Amino acid sequence: VRDVRVQGAYSNGFDLGSVGRIDYCEAFGAGSGDVATGDGFNTHDYGRFSAANCWGHDNYDDGESEHENCDTSWHASVMEFNGGAGFIPSYGAHTVATQCLTRGNCTRGVKIGGFYCAADPINEDQGDTTTLDCFGCIAYDEPNGFVDLHASDASSLTAHACVAINSTEYGFR
């Protein structure tokens, strides 16, 4: 998928479970319906893909969110002004973000970070860990730039040569 723009989707902007690669795509205004979703880019059920130069903004929930043992990589992508987090793997997903930017997310006050490793794996999905590995990423004007609040070994966020700028609470939490 290349150079596709999705505006105002009722649920999620992109459902990427069966897509191998996306480039130069934009998702904004997702979650226009009365739904609990509203992610710009969303992946479930063991999805595997890579993305580059994508932009998710002004979505009801997260800019980018994946679940259930998904394996994703993002390069030079921006997630900003979303109601939830910018990049947020959960429930056994594995995400690598390289030279990505988050800015001004958590506008609804329901989540707490730009780069946010959210939830441990779910047993029925046979996930072993939830991971978010960030390389050269920037979190700007976020409540918390980079977040992993889980005490277990089942989820982890690593940040390599990353920067948090103007965090209202913590840069790295």
PDB file of C-alpha atoms in Angstrom:
ATOM      1  CA  VAL A   1       0.000   0.000   0.000  1.00  0.00           C
ATOM      2  CA  ARG A   2       1.554   3.284  -1.058  1.00  0.00           C
ATOM      3  CA  ASP A   3       0.438   6.915  -0.909  1.00  0.00           C
ATOM      4  CA  VAL A   4      -3.055   6.304   0.497  1.00  0.00           C
ATOM      5  CA  ARG A   5      -4.950   8.833   2.620  1.00  0.00           C
ATOM      6  CA  VAL A   6      -7.852   7.877   4.917  1.00  0.00           C
ATOM      7  CA  GLN A   7      -9.966  10.612   6.492  1.00  0.00           C
ATOM      8  CA  GLY A   8     -12.777  10.275   9.063  1.00  0.00           C
ATOM      9  CA  ALA A   9     -13.165   6.489   9.082  1.00  0.00           C
ATOM     10  CA  TYR A  10     -16.006   5.286  11.329  1.00  0.00           C
ATOM     11  CA  SER A  11     -13.726   2.849  13.196  1.00  0.00           C
ATOM     12  CA  ASN A  12      -9.981   2.619  12.382  1.00  0.00           C
ATOM     13  CA  GLY A  13      -8.240   4.318   9.476  1.00  0.00           C
ATOM     14  CA  PHE A  14      -6.157   1.312   8.375  1.00  0.00           C
ATOM     15  CA  ASP A  15      -6.574  -2.337   9.427  1.00  0.00           C
ATOM     16  CA  LEU A  16      -3.165  -3.766   8.621  1.00  0.00           C
ATOM     17  CA  GLY A  17      -3.455  -7.443   9.617  1.00  0.00           C
ATOM     18  CA  SER A  18      -2.788  -8.770   6.117  1.00  0.00           C
ATOM     19  CA  VAL A  19      -0.674  -5.978   4.615  1.00  0.00           C
ATOM     20  CA  GLY A  20       3.066  -6.522   4.165  1.00  0.00           C
ATOM     21  CA  ARG A  21       4.236  -2.923   3.692  1.00  0.00           C
ATOM     22  CA  ILE A  22       2.859   0.601   3.725  1.00  0.00           C
ATOM     23  CA  ASP A  23       4.611   3.764   2.613  1.00  0.00           C
ATOM     24  CA  TYR A  24       3.619   7.443   2.562  1.00  0.00           C
ATOM     25  CA  CYS A  25       0.165   6.793   4.049  1.00  0.00           C
ATOM     26  CA  GLU A  26      -1.907   9.172   6.163  1.00  0.00           C
ATOM     27  CA  ALA A  27      -4.727   8.404   8.614  1.00  0.00           C
ATOM     28  CA  PHE A  28      -6.643  11.169  10.338  1.00  0.00           C
ATOM     29  CA  GLY A  29      -9.990  11.658  12.024  1.00  0.00           C
ATOM     30  CA  ALA A  30     -10.549   7.906  12.565  1.00  0.00           C
ATOM     31  CA  GLY A  31     -13.204   7.042  15.120  1.00  0.00           C
ATOM     32  CA  SER A  32     -15.885   9.340  13.787  1.00  0.00           C
ATOM     33  CA  GLY A  33     -18.536   6.777  14.792  1.00  0.00           C
ATOM     34  CA  ASP A  34     -19.767   5.880  18.249  1.00  0.00           C
ATOM     35  CA  VAL A  35     -17.024   3.296  18.737  1.00  0.00           C
ATOM     36  CA  ALA A  36     -14.325   2.525  21.283  1.00  0.00           C
ATOM     37  CA  THR A  37     -11.671   2.217  18.570  1.00  0.00           C
ATOM     38  CA  GLY A  38     -10.545   5.048  16.357  1.00  0.00           C
ATOM     39  CA  ASP A  39      -6.875   4.270  15.692  1.00  0.00           C
ATOM     40  CA  GLY A  40      -5.167   5.691  12.645  1.00  0.00           C
ATOM     41  CA  PHE A  41      -3.237   2.463  11.991  1.00  0.00           C
ATOM     42  CA  ASN A  42      -4.427  -0.727  13.721  1.00  0.00           C
ATOM     43  CA  THR A  43      -3.214  -4.327  13.552  1.00  0.00           C
ATOM     44  CA  HIS A  44      -4.583  -7.544  15.086  1.00  0.00           C
ATOM     45  CA  ASP A  45      -4.186 -11.310  14.801  1.00  0.00           C
ATOM     46  CA  TYR A  46      -0.497 -11.956  14.160  1.00  0.00           C
ATOM     47  CA  GLY A  47      -0.125  -9.209  11.538  1.00  0.00           C
ATOM     48  CA  ARG A  48       3.371  -8.628  10.117  1.00  0.00           C
ATOM     49  CA  PHE A  49       4.307  -5.471   8.237  1.00  0.00           C
ATOM     50  CA  SER A  50       6.704  -2.582   7.902  1.00  0.00           C
ATOM     51  CA  ALA A  51       5.839   1.058   7.393  1.00  0.00           C
ATOM     52  CA  ALA A  52       7.773   4.153   6.377  1.00  0.00           C
ATOM     53  CA  ASN A  53       6.974   7.849   6.091  1.00  0.00           C
ATOM     54  CA  CYS A  54       3.435   7.508   7.463  1.00  0.00           C
ATOM     55  CA  TRP A  55       1.419  10.098   9.349  1.00  0.00           C
ATOM     56  CA  GLY A  56      -1.359   9.425  11.867  1.00  0.00           C
ATOM     57  CA  HIS A  57      -3.003  12.476  13.393  1.00  0.00           C
ATOM     58  CA  ASP A  58      -6.165  13.750  15.033  1.00  0.00           C
ATOM     59  CA  ASN A  59      -7.585  10.253  15.541  1.00  0.00           C
ATOM     60  CA  TYR A  60     -10.035   9.485  18.342  1.00  0.00           C
ATOM     61  CA  ASP A  61      -7.727   6.923  19.981  1.00  0.00           C
ATOM     62  CA  ASP A  62      -4.138   6.032  19.031  1.00  0.00           C
ATOM     63  CA  GLY A  63      -2.047   7.048  16.052  1.00  0.00           C
ATOM     64  CA  GLU A  64      -0.715   3.496  15.730  1.00  0.00           C
ATOM     65  CA  SER A  65      -1.778   0.453  17.765  1.00  0.00           C
ATOM     66  CA  GLU A  66      -1.110  -3.257  17.375  1.00  0.00           C
ATOM     67  CA  HIS A  67      -2.102  -6.327  19.383  1.00  0.00           C
ATOM     68  CA  GLU A  68      -2.016 -10.151  19.649  1.00  0.00           C
ATOM     69  CA  ASN A  69       1.503 -11.111  18.625  1.00  0.00           C
ATOM     70  CA  CYS A  70       1.762  -8.648  15.748  1.00  0.00           C
ATOM     71  CA  ASP A  71       5.255  -7.806  14.526  1.00  0.00           C
ATOM     72  CA  THR A  72       5.655  -4.320  13.082  1.00  0.00           C
ATOM     73  CA  SER A  73       8.383  -1.859  12.201  1.00  0.00           C
ATOM     74  CA  TRP A  74       7.983   1.860  11.607  1.00  0.00           C
ATOM     75  CA  HIS A  75      10.528   4.195  10.027  1.00  0.00           C
ATOM     76  CA  ALA A  76      10.434   8.008   9.785  1.00  0.00           C
ATOM     77  CA  SER A  77       6.749   8.138  10.710  1.00  0.00           C
ATOM     78  CA  VAL A  78       4.851  10.746  12.727  1.00  0.00           C
ATOM     79  CA  MET A  79       1.942  10.229  15.135  1.00  0.00           C
ATOM     80  CA  GLU A  80       0.533  13.454  16.544  1.00  0.00           C
ATOM     81  CA  PHE A  81      -2.490  15.063  18.195  1.00  0.00           C
ATOM     82  CA  ASN A  82      -4.286  11.755  18.737  1.00  0.00           C
ATOM     83  CA  GLY A  83      -6.722  11.191  21.599  1.00  0.00           C
ATOM     84  CA  GLY A  84      -4.685   8.256  22.918  1.00  0.00           C
ATOM     85  CA  ALA A  85      -1.008   7.448  22.451  1.00  0.00           C
ATOM     86  CA  GLY A  86       1.269   7.884  19.430  1.00  0.00           C
ATOM     87  CA  PHE A  87       2.834   4.402  19.089  1.00  0.00           C
ATOM     88  CA  ILE A  88       1.349   1.752  21.407  1.00  0.00           C
ATOM     89  CA  PRO A  89       1.945  -1.999  21.121  1.00  0.00           C
ATOM     90  CA  SER A  90      -0.097  -4.124  23.528  1.00  0.00           C
ATOM     91  CA  TYR A  91      -1.134  -7.699  24.351  1.00  0.00           C
ATOM     92  CA  GLY A  92       1.924  -9.451  22.966  1.00  0.00           C
ATOM     93  CA  ALA A  93       2.766  -7.177  20.025  1.00  0.00           C
ATOM     94  CA  HIS A  94       6.344  -6.330  19.035  1.00  0.00           C
ATOM     95  CA  THR A  95       7.128  -2.927  17.558  1.00  0.00           C
ATOM     96  CA  VAL A  96      10.358  -1.345  16.348  1.00  0.00           C
ATOM     97  CA  ALA A  97      10.291   2.426  15.731  1.00  0.00           C
ATOM     98  CA  THR A  98      13.264   4.064  13.995  1.00  0.00           C
ATOM     99  CA  GLN A  99      13.582   7.844  13.605  1.00  0.00           C
ATOM    100  CA  CYS A 100       9.906   8.347  14.441  1.00  0.00           C
ATOM    101  CA  LEU A 101       8.256  11.347  16.071  1.00  0.00           C
ATOM    102  CA  THR A 102       5.291  11.756  18.398  1.00  0.00           C
ATOM    103  CA  ARG A 103       3.832  15.141  19.287  1.00  0.00           C
ATOM    104  CA  GLY A 104       0.940  16.386  21.379  1.00  0.00           C
ATOM    105  CA  ASN A 105      -0.884  13.066  21.839  1.00  0.00           C
ATOM    106  CA  CYS A 106      -3.150  12.019  24.736  1.00  0.00           C
ATOM    107  CA  THR A 107      -5.586  14.827  23.938  1.00  0.00           C
ATOM    108  CA  ARG A 108      -8.484  12.924  25.583  1.00  0.00           C
ATOM    109  CA  GLY A 109      -6.420  12.238  28.719  1.00  0.00           C
ATOM    110  CA  VAL A 110      -7.000   8.471  28.545  1.00  0.00           C
ATOM    111  CA  LYS A 111      -3.417   7.380  27.881  1.00  0.00           C
ATOM    112  CA  ILE A 112      -0.189   8.797  29.123  1.00  0.00           C
ATOM    113  CA  GLY A 113       2.554   8.740  26.529  1.00  0.00           C
ATOM    114  CA  GLY A 114       3.833   9.266  23.037  1.00  0.00           C
ATOM    115  CA  PHE A 115       5.729   5.957  22.813  1.00  0.00           C
ATOM    116  CA  TYR A 116       3.850   3.649  25.183  1.00  0.00           C
ATOM    117  CA  CYS A 117       4.400  -0.087  25.791  1.00  0.00           C
ATOM    118  CA  ALA A 118       0.898  -0.770  27.058  1.00  0.00           C
ATOM    119  CA  ALA A 119      -0.126  -4.221  28.190  1.00  0.00           C
ATOM    120  CA  ASP A 120       1.295  -7.663  28.907  1.00  0.00           C
ATOM    121  CA  PRO A 121       0.440 -10.535  26.535  1.00  0.00           C
ATOM    122  CA  ILE A 122      -2.898 -12.301  26.831  1.00  0.00           C
ATOM    123  CA  ASN A 123      -2.566 -16.014  27.653  1.00  0.00           C
ATOM    124  CA  GLU A 124      -5.068 -17.180  25.033  1.00  0.00           C
ATOM    125  CA  ASP A 125      -3.005 -15.470  22.309  1.00  0.00           C
ATOM    126  CA  GLN A 126       0.141 -17.362  23.358  1.00  0.00           C
ATOM    127  CA  GLY A 127       2.136 -14.153  23.384  1.00  0.00           C
ATOM    128  CA  ASP A 128       5.375 -14.174  25.331  1.00  0.00           C
ATOM    129  CA  THR A 129       6.219 -10.456  25.543  1.00  0.00           C
ATOM    130  CA  THR A 130       5.030  -7.012  24.519  1.00  0.00           C
ATOM    131  CA  THR A 131       7.940  -4.907  23.285  1.00  0.00           C
ATOM    132  CA  LEU A 132       8.574  -1.434  21.937  1.00  0.00           C
ATOM    133  CA  ASP A 133      12.133  -0.751  20.742  1.00  0.00           C
ATOM    134  CA  CYS A 134      12.819   2.866  19.781  1.00  0.00           C
ATOM    135  CA  PHE A 135      15.914   4.006  17.877  1.00  0.00           C
ATOM    136  CA  GLY A 136      16.594   7.718  17.335  1.00  0.00           C
ATOM    137  CA  CYS A 137      12.986   8.686  18.121  1.00  0.00           C
ATOM    138  CA  ILE A 138      11.654  11.986  19.439  1.00  0.00           C
ATOM    139  CA  ALA A 139       8.666  12.549  21.746  1.00  0.00           C
ATOM    140  CA  TYR A 140       7.637  16.206  21.766  1.00  0.00           C
ATOM    141  CA  ASP A 141       4.998  17.898  23.959  1.00  0.00           C
ATOM    142  CA  GLU A 142       3.737  14.625  25.448  1.00  0.00           C
ATOM    143  CA  PRO A 143       2.577  14.024  29.033  1.00  0.00           C
ATOM    144  CA  ASN A 144       5.264  11.304  29.146  1.00  0.00           C
ATOM    145  CA  GLY A 145       7.604  10.794  26.195  1.00  0.00           C
ATOM    146  CA  PHE A 146       8.512   7.100  26.533  1.00  0.00           C
ATOM    147  CA  VAL A 147       6.460   4.871  28.865  1.00  0.00           C
ATOM    148  CA  ASP A 148       6.625   1.336  30.224  1.00  0.00           C
ATOM    149  CA  LEU A 149       4.807   1.024  33.529  1.00  0.00           C
ATOM    150  CA  HIS A 150       4.814  -2.776  33.726  1.00  0.00           C
ATOM    151  CA  ALA A 151       6.905  -4.346  36.450  1.00  0.00           C
ATOM    152  CA  SER A 152       6.862  -7.790  34.826  1.00  0.00           C
ATOM    153  CA  ASP A 153       9.371  -9.110  32.316  1.00  0.00           C
ATOM    154  CA  ALA A 154       6.478  -9.696  29.933  1.00  0.00           C
ATOM    155  CA  SER A 155       6.586  -6.169  28.541  1.00  0.00           C
ATOM    156  CA  SER A 156       9.390  -3.727  27.917  1.00  0.00           C
ATOM    157  CA  LEU A 157      10.285  -0.490  26.197  1.00  0.00           C
ATOM    158  CA  THR A 158      13.855   0.262  25.184  1.00  0.00           C
ATOM    159  CA  ALA A 159      14.996   3.654  23.931  1.00  0.00           C
ATOM    160  CA  HIS A 160      18.309   4.021  22.079  1.00  0.00           C
ATOM    161  CA  ALA A 161      19.516   7.575  21.294  1.00  0.00           C
ATOM    162  CA  CYS A 162      15.993   8.934  21.816  1.00  0.00           C
ATOM    163  CA  VAL A 163      14.911  12.362  23.063  1.00  0.00           C
ATOM    164  CA  ALA A 164      11.890  13.590  25.034  1.00  0.00           C
ATOM    165  CA  ILE A 165      11.247  17.330  24.708  1.00  0.00           C
ATOM    166  CA  ASN A 166       8.798  19.392  26.789  1.00  0.00           C
ATOM    167  CA  SER A 167       7.216  16.448  28.620  1.00  0.00           C
ATOM    168  CA  THR A 168       4.625  17.731  31.090  1.00  0.00           C
ATOM    169  CA  GLU A 169       5.309  14.826  33.513  1.00  0.00           C
ATOM    170  CA  TYR A 170       8.244  12.516  32.678  1.00  0.00           C
ATOM    171  CA  GLY A 171      10.508  12.182  29.673  1.00  0.00           C
ATOM    172  CA  PHE A 172      11.143   8.488  30.296  1.00  0.00           C
ATOM    173  CA  ARG A 173       8.869   6.582  32.642  1.00  0.00           C
TER     174      ARG A 173
END
